[in-house]
CSV table of C-alpha atoms in Angstrom, one decimal:
chain,number,residue,atom,x,y,z
A,1,MET,CA,15.0,10.2,45.9
A,2,LYS,CA,13.5,12.9,43.5
A,3,ASP,CA,10.2,13.7,45.6
A,4,LYS,CA,10.8,13.8,49.6
A,5,ASN,CA,6.8,13.5,50.3
A,6,TRP,CA,6.6,10.6,48.5
A,7,LYS,CA,5.3,8.9,51.4
A,8,ASP,CA,2.7,11.3,51.8
A,9,MET,CA,1.7,10.4,48.4
A,10,ILE,CA,1.5,6.8,48.7
A,11,GLU,CA,-1.1,7.6,51.6
A,12,LYS,CA,-3.2,9.9,49.2
A,13,HIS,CA,-2.8,7.2,46.6
A,14,GLY,CA,-4.3,4.3,49.2
A,15,GLU,CA,-7.1,6.9,50.4
A,16,LEU,CA,-8.4,7.5,46.5
A,17,ARG,CA,-8.0,3.3,46.1
A,18,PHE,CA,-10.4,3.1,49.4
A,19,PHE,CA,-12.7,6.0,48.0
A,20,SER,CA,-12.9,4.1,44.6
A,21,SER,CA,-13.7,0.8,46.0
A,22,MET,CA,-16.3,2.1,48.4
A,23,ALA,CA,-18.0,4.7,45.4
A,24,ILE,CA,-17.9,1.7,42.9
A,25,LYS,CA,-20.2,-0.7,43.9
A,26,LYS,CA,-19.0,-4.6,43.0
A,27,ALA,CA,-22.0,-6.9,42.0
A,28,HIS,CA,-24.0,-8.2,44.5
A,29,LYS,CA,-24.6,-11.9,45.4
A,30,GLY,CA,-26.1,-13.6,42.6
A,31,GLN,CA,-25.8,-10.7,40.2
A,32,SER,CA,-24.3,-11.5,37.0
A,33,THR,CA,-23.5,-7.9,35.5
A,34,SER,CA,-20.2,-6.4,36.7
A,35,ALA,CA,-19.8,-2.9,37.0
A,36,GLN,CA,-18.1,-2.3,34.5
A,37,GLU,CA,-21.2,-3.9,32.2
A,38,LEU,CA,-23.3,-1.7,34.4
A,39,ASP,CA,-21.6,1.6,33.4
A,40,VAL,CA,-21.9,0.3,29.7
A,41,LEU,CA,-24.9,0.0,29.8
A,42,PHE,CA,-26.0,3.0,31.7
A,43,ARG,CA,-24.3,4.6,29.3
A,44,VAL,CA,-25.6,2.7,26.0
A,45,ALA,CA,-29.5,3.8,27.5
A,46,LEU,CA,-28.4,7.1,28.5
A,47,SER,CA,-27.0,8.4,25.4
A,48,LYS,CA,-27.8,11.4,23.5
A,49,GLU,CA,-25.3,9.9,20.8
A,50,LYS,CA,-25.0,7.2,18.5
A,51,VAL,CA,-22.9,5.0,21.2
A,52,THR,CA,-20.1,3.2,19.2
A,53,PRO,CA,-17.2,1.1,20.6
A,54,GLY,CA,-14.6,4.0,20.0
A,55,TYR,CA,-17.0,6.2,21.8
A,56,LEU,CA,-17.2,4.0,25.1
A,57,LYS,CA,-13.3,3.8,25.1
A,58,ASP,CA,-12.8,7.7,25.5
A,59,ALA,CA,-15.7,8.0,27.5
A,60,MET,CA,-14.5,5.2,30.0
A,61,GLY,CA,-10.7,5.6,29.6
A,62,ILE,CA,-10.6,2.1,29.0
A,63,SER,CA,-9.0,-0.3,25.8
A,64,LYS,CA,-10.3,-0.9,22.6
A,65,THR,CA,-9.7,-5.1,23.3
A,66,ILE,CA,-11.4,-4.5,27.2
A,67,ILE,CA,-15.2,-2.3,25.5
A,68,SER,CA,-15.1,-5.4,22.8
A,69,ARG,CA,-15.2,-7.9,25.5
A,70,LEU,CA,-18.1,-5.9,27.5
A,71,ILE,CA,-19.6,-5.6,24.5
A,72,GLU,CA,-19.2,-8.8,23.8
A,73,GLN,CA,-20.0,-10.0,27.4
A,74,LEU,CA,-23.4,-7.7,27.3
A,75,GLU,CA,-24.6,-9.1,24.2
A,76,SER,CA,-24.5,-12.7,24.8
A,77,LYS,CA,-27.1,-11.9,28.1
A,78,GLN,CA,-28.9,-9.9,25.5
A,79,LEU,CA,-28.6,-6.7,27.7
A,80,ILE,CA,-27.3,-4.8,24.4
A,81,GLU,CA,-27.6,-5.2,20.4
A,82,LYS,CA,-25.3,-4.2,17.6
A,83,ILE,CA,-26.5,-2.1,14.9
A,84,HIS,CA,-24.6,-2.3,11.9
A,85,THR,CA,-23.9,0.3,9.8
A,86,ASN,CA,-25.0,-0.2,5.8
A,87,GLU,CA,-21.4,1.6,5.2
A,88,ASP,CA,-19.2,-0.6,6.9
A,89,LYS,CA,-20.5,-3.9,8.6
A,90,ARG,CA,-17.4,-3.9,10.7
A,91,SER,CA,-19.2,-0.5,12.0
A,92,TYR,CA,-21.7,-0.8,14.2
A,93,THR,CA,-23.8,1.4,16.9
A,94,LEU,CA,-25.1,-0.2,20.4
A,95,ILE,CA,-28.8,-0.3,21.5
A,96,ILE,CA,-30.0,-1.4,24.6
A,97,THR,CA,-32.5,-4.2,24.4
A,98,GLU,CA,-36.0,-4.4,26.8
A,99,LYS,CA,-33.9,-6.7,28.7
A,100,GLY,CA,-31.5,-4.5,29.1
A,101,LYS,CA,-34.0,-1.5,30.8
A,102,LYS,CA,-35.2,-4.2,33.1
A,103,GLU,CA,-31.2,-5.0,34.4
A,104,ILE,CA,-31.0,-0.9,34.9
A,105,ASP,CA,-34.1,-0.9,36.5
A,106,ASP,CA,-33.2,-3.7,38.6
A,107,MET,CA,-30.0,-2.0,39.4
A,108,TYR,CA,-29.7,1.4,39.5
A,109,TYR,CA,-30.3,2.3,43.1
A,110,TYR,CA,-28.0,-0.4,44.4
A,111,TYR,CA,-25.3,0.6,42.2
A,112,LEU,CA,-25.8,4.2,42.5
A,113,ASN,CA,-26.1,3.4,46.6
A,114,PRO,CA,-22.7,4.9,47.3
A,115,LEU,CA,-23.4,8.2,45.6
A,116,TYR,CA,-26.7,9.0,47.3
A,117,ALA,CA,-24.7,8.5,50.6
A,118,LEU,CA,-22.5,11.0,49.6
A,119,LYS,CA,-25.5,13.4,49.4
A,120,GLU,CA,-27.8,12.6,51.7
A,121,ASN,CA,-24.2,13.1,54.2
A,122,MET,CA,-22.8,15.8,52.7
A,123,ALA,CA,-23.6,19.5,52.6
A,124,GLU,CA,-25.1,20.3,48.9
A,125,GLU,CA,-21.7,22.5,48.1
A,126,GLU,CA,-19.3,20.1,49.4
A,127,PHE,CA,-20.9,17.0,47.2
A,128,GLU,CA,-21.1,19.5,44.0
A,129,GLN,CA,-17.4,20.7,44.9
A,130,LEU,CA,-16.3,16.9,45.3
A,131,PHE,CA,-17.5,16.3,41.8
A,132,LYS,CA,-16.4,19.6,40.5
A,133,LEU,CA,-12.4,18.4,41.7
A,134,ILE,CA,-13.3,14.8,40.4
A,135,LYS,CA,-14.3,16.3,37.2
A,136,GLN,CA,-11.4,18.5,36.6
A,137,ALA,CA,-8.6,15.8,37.8
A,138,ASN,CA,-10.2,13.6,35.1
A,139,SER,CA,-9.5,15.9,32.8
A,140,ILE,CA,-5.8,16.4,33.5
A,141,LEU,CA,-5.2,12.7,34.1
A,142,ALA,CA,-6.8,12.1,30.2
A,143,LYS,CA,-4.3,14.2,28.8
C-alpha cells in the first residue's frame, strides 16, 4: 500500500459523508423539489449577476448534463423561466418566477435548518472557522 494511513483516511471520508448527509436536507414528505433543485432556485434568486447554465455548472461543481436536467425540472414546475438572448437563441439566462419565490419562502428554513443548528450550538468563532475551512477545501478540490 502506498499510504499506510489509508484506514484513517477512510474513517475521515466516512465522517465527511455523514456530515454531508446531515447538513444537506433532503426534500421532506409531500415536497416535490429536491435539494439540488432548491440549490439552483436559491442561486437564481440570490445572484446579483445574470445566471446561465455555465455559471451554475461552475458554481455548483456538477456536470452540464445535470444542470440541464435540473433546469428542465424547475422549468416544468414553473419555478424558473428561461430568457433567451437576442444574439443567440440557444443562449439564455434564468429568472425566478413568482411561484419559485413562494417555493423559497416555504422551504428556506427547512433547507437551512442544519446550518441554523450548527450556528446555535457552536461558538461564533468555531462556526466561522468551519466555513472558512470548508471554503478553503472547496478551492483545493475545485482545481
